[in-house]
Every structure is written in structure tokens, then in C-alpha cells.
mmCIF file of C-alpha atoms in Angstrom:
data_model
loop_
_atom_site.group_PDB
_atom_site.id
_atom_site.type_symbol
_atom_site.label_atom_id
_atom_site.label_comp_id
_atom_site.label_asym_id
_atom_site.label_seq_id
_atom_site.Cartn_x
_atom_site.Cartn_y
_atom_site.Cartn_z
ATOM 1 C CA ASP A 1 -9.579 -1.723 -11.102
ATOM 2 C CA ALA A 2 -5.709 -2.394 -11.308
ATOM 3 C CA LYS A 3 -4.116 -1.346 -14.485
ATOM 4 C CA THR A 4 -1.461 -3.833 -14.440
ATOM 5 C CA THR A 5 -1.111 -7.612 -15.110
ATOM 6 C CA GLN A 6 1.310 -9.834 -13.280
ATOM 7 C CA PRO A 7 1.731 -13.635 -13.021
ATOM 8 C CA PRO A 8 0.073 -15.084 -9.915
ATOM 9 C CA SER A 9 3.348 -16.851 -8.674
ATOM 10 C CA MET A 10 6.918 -17.332 -9.438
ATOM 11 C CA ASP A 11 9.622 -19.428 -7.991
ATOM 12 C CA CYS A 12 13.315 -18.577 -7.555
ATOM 13 C CA ALA A 13 16.264 -20.210 -6.270
ATOM 14 C CA GLU A 14 18.212 -18.433 -3.420
ATOM 15 C CA GLY A 15 21.097 -16.497 -4.723
ATOM 16 C CA ARG A 16 19.699 -16.064 -8.177
ATOM 17 C CA ALA A 17 18.107 -13.184 -9.745
ATOM 18 C CA ALA A 18 14.431 -12.882 -9.599
ATOM 19 C CA ASN A 19 12.932 -11.125 -12.489
ATOM 20 C CA LEU A 20 9.186 -10.284 -11.988
ATOM 21 C CA PRO A 21 7.394 -9.048 -15.187
ATOM 22 C CA CYS A 22 4.522 -6.435 -15.129
ATOM 23 C CA ASN A 23 2.316 -5.456 -18.104
ATOM 24 C CA HIS A 24 0.871 -2.130 -18.236
ATOM 25 C CA SER A 25 -0.208 -1.634 -21.689
ATOM 26 C CA THR A 26 -2.546 1.342 -21.048
ATOM 27 C CA ILE A 27 -0.141 3.386 -19.147
ATOM 28 C CA SER A 28 -0.494 7.100 -19.725
ATOM 29 C CA GLY A 29 2.374 9.369 -20.381
ATOM 30 C CA ASN A 30 2.286 11.106 -16.906
ATOM 31 C CA GLU A 31 2.092 7.702 -15.004
ATOM 32 C CA TYR A 32 4.896 6.080 -12.989
ATOM 33 C CA VAL A 33 5.351 2.615 -12.469
ATOM 34 C CA TYR A 34 5.685 1.688 -8.787
ATOM 35 C CA TRP A 35 6.886 -1.664 -7.167
ATOM 36 C CA TYR A 36 5.836 -2.454 -3.656
ATOM 37 C CA ARG A 37 6.066 -5.869 -1.753
ATOM 38 C CA GLN A 38 4.035 -7.354 1.125
ATOM 39 C CA ILE A 39 5.696 -10.033 3.366
ATOM 40 C CA HIS A 40 3.288 -12.141 4.967
ATOM 41 C CA SER A 41 1.544 -10.343 7.990
ATOM 42 C CA GLN A 42 3.170 -7.132 7.434
ATOM 43 C CA GLY A 43 2.036 -3.889 5.534
ATOM 44 C CA PRO A 44 3.226 -3.231 2.046
ATOM 45 C CA GLN A 45 6.785 -1.911 1.587
ATOM 46 C CA TYR A 46 8.034 0.472 -1.216
ATOM 47 C CA ILE A 47 10.599 -0.820 -3.496
ATOM 48 C CA ILE A 48 11.367 1.285 -6.355
ATOM 49 C CA HIS A 49 9.444 3.479 -8.937
ATOM 50 C CA GLY A 50 10.123 4.913 -12.461
ATOM 51 C CA LEU A 51 8.961 6.729 -15.330
ATOM 52 C CA LYS A 52 10.847 5.827 -18.437
ATOM 53 C CA ASN A 53 14.326 5.420 -17.524
ATOM 54 C CA ASN A 54 15.574 2.321 -15.822
ATOM 55 C CA GLU A 55 16.207 2.696 -12.228
ATOM 56 C CA THR A 56 18.375 1.132 -9.478
ATOM 57 C CA ASN A 57 18.511 1.298 -5.748
ATOM 58 C CA GLU A 58 19.786 -0.775 -2.887
ATOM 59 C CA MET A 59 16.903 -3.090 -3.043
ATOM 60 C CA ALA A 60 16.310 -3.735 -6.808
ATOM 61 C CA SER A 61 16.474 -2.699 -10.516
ATOM 62 C CA LEU A 62 13.504 -1.469 -12.527
ATOM 63 C CA ILE A 63 13.691 -2.082 -16.342
ATOM 64 C CA ILE A 64 10.945 -0.097 -18.319
ATOM 65 C CA THR A 65 10.585 -1.021 -21.998
ATOM 66 C CA GLU A 66 10.759 1.866 -24.413
ATOM 67 C CA ASP A 67 7.125 1.800 -25.300
ATOM 68 C CA ARG A 68 6.470 1.751 -21.531
ATOM 69 C CA LYS A 69 4.085 -0.973 -21.838
ATOM 70 C CA SER A 70 5.819 -3.265 -19.604
ATOM 71 C CA SER A 71 8.497 -3.538 -16.946
ATOM 72 C CA THR A 72 10.564 -5.840 -14.949
ATOM 73 C CA LEU A 73 11.642 -5.776 -11.344
ATOM 74 C CA ILE A 74 14.924 -7.487 -10.834
ATOM 75 C CA LEU A 75 16.155 -8.709 -7.386
ATOM 76 C CA PRO A 76 19.694 -9.446 -8.270
ATOM 77 C CA HIS A 77 20.572 -11.881 -5.567
ATOM 78 C CA ALA A 78 17.254 -13.266 -4.098
ATOM 79 C CA THR A 79 17.189 -14.409 -0.340
ATOM 80 C CA LEU A 80 14.654 -16.347 1.603
ATOM 81 C CA ARG A 81 13.484 -12.982 2.987
ATOM 82 C CA ASP A 82 12.534 -11.676 -0.316
ATOM 83 C CA THR A 83 9.617 -14.337 -0.340
ATOM 84 C CA ALA A 84 6.567 -11.855 -0.498
ATOM 85 C CA VAL A 85 3.808 -10.769 -2.736
ATOM 86 C CA TYR A 86 5.107 -8.107 -5.297
ATOM 87 C CA TYR A 87 2.770 -5.708 -6.523
ATOM 88 C CA CYS A 88 3.239 -3.530 -9.811
ATOM 89 C CA ILE A 89 1.260 -0.298 -9.656
ATOM 90 C CA VAL A 90 0.882 2.600 -12.222
ATOM 91 C CA ARG A 91 0.000 5.967 -10.816
ATOM 92 C CA VAL A 92 0.028 9.665 -11.825
ATOM 93 C CA SER A 93 2.616 11.776 -10.294
ATOM 94 C CA ASN A 94 0.276 14.450 -9.242
ATOM 95 C CA TYR A 95 -2.050 13.824 -6.551
ATOM 96 C CA GLY A 96 -5.618 14.352 -7.960
ATOM 97 C CA GLY A 97 -8.793 13.697 -6.277
ATOM 98 C CA SER A 98 -7.690 10.696 -4.361
ATOM 99 C CA GLN A 99 -4.546 12.368 -3.083
ATOM 100 C CA GLY A 100 -2.369 9.613 -4.556
ATOM 101 C CA ASN A 101 -3.901 6.553 -3.163
ATOM 102 C CA LEU A 102 -2.490 3.395 -4.622
ATOM 103 C CA ILE A 103 -4.669 0.901 -6.411
ATOM 104 C CA PHE A 104 -3.190 -2.623 -5.667
ATOM 105 C CA GLY A 105 -3.914 -5.566 -7.931
ATOM 106 C CA LYS A 106 -3.361 -9.303 -7.038
ATOM 107 C CA GLY A 107 0.306 -9.082 -7.428
ATOM 108 C CA THR A 108 3.009 -11.855 -8.031
ATOM 109 C CA LYS A 109 3.690 -14.358 -4.996
ATOM 110 C CA LEU A 110 7.429 -14.902 -5.184
ATOM 111 C CA SER A 111 8.810 -17.850 -3.432
ATOM 112 C CA VAL A 112 12.484 -18.085 -2.926
ATOM 113 C CA LYS A 113 13.482 -21.571 -2.370
ATOM 114 C CA PRO A 114 16.777 -22.815 -0.703
ATOM 115 C CA ASP B 1 13.644 5.258 10.402
ATOM 116 C CA VAL B 2 10.421 6.392 9.311
ATOM 117 C CA LYS B 3 7.607 4.719 11.203
ATOM 118 C CA VAL B 4 3.938 4.165 11.064
ATOM 119 C CA THR B 5 2.456 2.452 13.972
ATOM 120 C CA GLN B 6 -1.005 0.869 14.377
ATOM 121 C CA SER B 7 -2.606 0.539 17.903
ATOM 122 C CA SER B 8 -3.221 -3.372 17.691
ATOM 123 C CA ARG B 9 -1.893 -6.036 15.483
ATOM 124 C CA TYR B 10 -4.863 -8.285 16.332
ATOM 125 C CA LEU B 11 -8.426 -7.358 17.504
ATOM 126 C CA VAL B 12 -11.641 -9.251 18.220
ATOM 127 C CA LYS B 13 -14.832 -7.493 18.658
ATOM 128 C CA ARG B 14 -18.518 -8.278 18.697
ATOM 129 C CA THR B 15 -21.170 -7.356 16.189
ATOM 130 C CA GLY B 16 -22.619 -3.854 16.931
ATOM 131 C CA GLU B 17 -19.700 -2.648 18.955
ATOM 132 C CA LYS B 18 -18.056 0.570 18.320
ATOM 133 C CA VAL B 19 -14.268 0.129 17.144
ATOM 134 C CA PHE B 20 -11.626 2.370 17.056
ATOM 135 C CA LEU B 21 -8.447 1.902 15.052
ATOM 136 C CA GLU B 22 -5.572 4.268 15.637
ATOM 137 C CA CYS B 23 -2.580 5.034 13.414
ATOM 138 C CA VAL B 24 0.413 7.209 14.325
ATOM 139 C CA GLN B 25 3.120 8.481 11.961
ATOM 140 C CA ASP B 26 6.367 10.094 13.211
ATOM 141 C CA MET B 27 7.423 11.672 9.867
ATOM 142 C CA ASP B 28 5.325 14.834 9.792
ATOM 143 C CA HIS B 29 3.476 13.604 6.747
ATOM 144 C CA GLU B 30 0.479 15.601 5.489
ATOM 145 C CA ASN B 31 -1.288 12.781 3.972
ATOM 146 C CA MET B 32 -2.607 9.651 5.670
ATOM 147 C CA PHE B 33 -4.642 6.791 4.258
ATOM 148 C CA TRP B 34 -6.805 3.873 5.633
ATOM 149 C CA TYR B 35 -7.022 0.743 3.462
ATOM 150 C CA ARG B 36 -8.696 -2.680 3.974
ATOM 151 C CA GLN B 37 -7.181 -5.818 2.508
ATOM 152 C CA ASP B 38 -9.109 -8.903 1.691
ATOM 153 C CA PRO B 39 -8.119 -12.027 -0.190
ATOM 154 C CA GLY B 40 -8.742 -11.770 -3.711
ATOM 155 C CA LEU B 41 -9.612 -8.136 -3.517
ATOM 156 C CA GLY B 42 -6.278 -6.404 -2.845
ATOM 157 C CA LEU B 43 -6.218 -3.211 -0.959
ATOM 158 C CA ARG B 44 -9.186 -0.835 -0.942
ATOM 159 C CA LEU B 45 -9.109 2.714 0.014
ATOM 160 C CA ILE B 46 -11.681 3.572 2.748
ATOM 161 C CA TYR B 47 -10.866 7.120 3.681
ATOM 162 C CA PHE B 48 -7.804 9.566 3.362
ATOM 163 C CA SER B 49 -6.889 12.946 4.861
ATOM 164 C CA TYR B 50 -4.595 15.404 3.373
ATOM 165 C CA ASP B 51 -4.524 17.872 6.434
ATOM 166 C CA VAL B 52 -5.667 18.050 9.906
ATOM 167 C CA LYS B 53 -9.439 17.964 10.435
ATOM 168 C CA MET B 54 -9.678 17.459 6.622
ATOM 169 C CA LYS B 55 -10.933 14.087 5.253
ATOM 170 C CA GLU B 56 -12.082 12.427 2.032
ATOM 171 C CA LYS B 57 -13.997 9.391 1.098
ATOM 172 C CA GLY B 58 -12.243 6.623 -0.721
ATOM 173 C CA ASP B 59 -13.704 3.774 -2.543
ATOM 174 C CA ILE B 60 -15.482 1.939 0.282
ATOM 175 C CA PRO B 61 -16.307 4.410 3.078
ATOM 176 C CA GLU B 62 -19.686 2.983 3.886
ATOM 177 C CA GLY B 63 -19.799 1.851 7.534
ATOM 178 C CA TYR B 64 -16.659 3.812 8.486
ATOM 179 C CA SER B 65 -15.773 7.231 9.578
ATOM 180 C CA VAL B 66 -12.432 8.775 10.470
ATOM 181 C CA SER B 67 -10.940 11.475 12.661
ATOM 182 C CA ARG B 68 -7.848 13.604 12.350
ATOM 183 C CA GLU B 69 -7.295 15.997 15.117
ATOM 184 C CA LYS B 70 -3.687 15.897 14.836
ATOM 185 C CA LYS B 71 -1.189 15.653 12.213
ATOM 186 C CA GLU B 72 0.446 12.577 13.216
ATOM 187 C CA ARG B 73 -2.742 10.794 14.263
ATOM 188 C CA PHE B 74 -5.517 9.234 11.837
ATOM 189 C CA SER B 75 -8.205 7.297 13.457
ATOM 190 C CA LEU B 76 -10.555 4.810 11.688
ATOM 191 C CA ILE B 77 -14.030 4.371 13.452
ATOM 192 C CA LEU B 78 -16.459 1.475 12.849
ATOM 193 C CA GLU B 79 -19.710 2.883 14.586
ATOM 194 C CA SER B 80 -21.463 -0.405 14.548
ATOM 195 C CA ALA B 81 -19.281 -3.262 13.625
ATOM 196 C CA SER B 82 -20.511 -6.000 11.408
ATOM 197 C CA THR B 83 -19.195 -9.459 10.463
ATOM 198 C CA ASN B 84 -18.340 -8.158 6.942
ATOM 199 C CA GLN B 85 -16.020 -5.777 8.354
ATOM 200 C CA THR B 86 -13.549 -8.373 9.319
ATOM 201 C CA SER B 87 -10.528 -7.649 7.463
ATOM 202 C CA MET B 88 -6.981 -6.543 7.652
ATOM 203 C CA TYR B 89 -6.714 -2.916 8.135
ATOM 204 C CA LEU B 90 -3.657 -0.850 6.873
ATOM 205 C CA CYS B 91 -2.692 2.697 7.598
ATOM 206 C CA ALA B 92 -0.347 4.651 5.303
ATOM 207 C CA SER B 93 1.219 7.957 5.235
ATOM 208 C CA THR B 94 3.009 10.165 2.527
ATOM 209 C CA PRO B 95 4.299 13.648 2.508
ATOM 210 C CA ALA B 96 2.297 16.304 0.683
ATOM 211 C CA LEU B 97 3.349 16.386 -2.984
ATOM 212 C CA ALA B 98 6.119 18.775 -3.983
ATOM 213 C CA GLY B 99 6.273 18.518 -7.744
ATOM 214 C CA GLY B 100 7.475 14.946 -7.614
ATOM 215 C CA VAL B 101 6.169 11.621 -6.512
ATOM 216 C CA ASN B 102 6.303 10.098 -3.149
ATOM 217 C CA GLU B 103 6.206 6.546 -1.849
ATOM 218 C CA GLN B 104 3.676 5.519 0.694
ATOM 219 C CA PHE B 105 4.665 4.126 4.041
ATOM 220 C CA PHE B 106 2.689 1.500 5.626
ATOM 221 C CA GLY B 107 1.969 0.431 9.130
ATOM 222 C CA PRO B 108 1.936 -3.113 10.084
ATOM 223 C CA GLY B 109 -1.784 -3.647 9.803
ATOM 224 C CA THR B 110 -4.424 -4.523 12.356
ATOM 225 C CA ARG B 111 -6.210 -8.000 11.648
ATOM 226 C CA LEU B 112 -9.906 -7.268 12.948
ATOM 227 C CA THR B 113 -12.221 -10.144 13.426
ATOM 228 C CA VAL B 114 -16.066 -9.101 14.210
ATOM 229 C CA LEU B 115 -17.965 -12.185 15.610
#
């Protein structure tokens, strides 16, 4: 079962920041938070990951609360092409018996509107 | 650019047929995965492989087998296709863990319909 909770859907105006929340209240100390997205009819795409510090890359920023029980993915200037399902996943850093497979929940369907 | 390719985007087969889904990655990754994705169920792991000729069962291996004869290629086989195997099949790869974390690279998916 997925260990995260996300709202099923969100809307965002084009050009505005999209803030996608994720709750992971049972996260363990050695688990990372990963974000992926899946644009319709394509495979999932990695966005960003973090452990406890905030992270930023060319696609997005990841804000993790101090207690690590929740996080927010921020797309600073959403475009129509950012319309997708966004998945928040927690996973240990070391590959165990499943060699690092990802457990995807239902994600958040983000709709960016003109 | 890293790339994972799958042999077909869309496939239609009949019940009882043997079906081969091919996945190729050009990144020299050790680990490869096969998932299926169904509405309301998310992605579920079928099989994975962490080396040539090595394979491990995932969460839902029944009705499937896999083959990894070369590092870059991971094949999913449906020995006798059934209608409940109609799904989107996704292949992914990732390098072997080296003390850190790695992202998974996914192919575009194969939408299989079994009639």
C-alpha cells in the first residue's frame, strides 16, 4: 500500500505557482520523499527527491516539513504542459528485497488552465 | 538523453496467445522493472531484474514470466494471455545503488488489449 496521502485533484492557473501537498505521517528516518509525474499516455517521469532538506532543481522545488510528516512540491510557473498526475512516494535509500521498486498511490491530477 | 524504449505502444492479442513485450534501455543500467498500471490501482510491480539472467518476483507475478539475456533488454512474457491481463505495461530501469538513491527511468508504456 502507498504510504502517502494526496488530494485527488487540483487546478492551477497558467503562470501561477502550483503547490501540491503530500502527507507521509508514517515516514521512517531512512526514507526519502520522491515525486514523479505522469502525463497522459506516457510513462512516469522523475521530478525531484529529498530526505529532510528542501531541494530545488530545474523542474521544481520540494519543501519538507521539519518533522518530515508532510511535503509540498512547488512548480513555480505552471504551464499547460504541466497538466499531469503527480505522485508522491516514500522509499528507503537502500535497495532491499524489491531492489528499489516504487509504490505509486493514486496521485494528484493537476489541471493547469489558461 | 537517457532512453527506455518499449517494442509497441499498442497491442491487441487474443485469449490464449503467447505475448512478448520487449524493453530496451541504453543507459547501461543494472536494474530493470516491469509494472502494470490499471485505473484505481496505480502501478504494480510484476517482475524485476538486477543483473543479466537474474530475476525476482514482484507483487503480481502470476501469469507472467521474464527474460534478461542481455543487460540492455528485459522481456515480459504472457504465456497464455487472458482478458484480465488487459492493461498498460510500463518498463523502467535504474542503475545499481551506489550508496545513494537513484531515480527510475520509465519507457512510454505498452497498452495491451486481450480479446
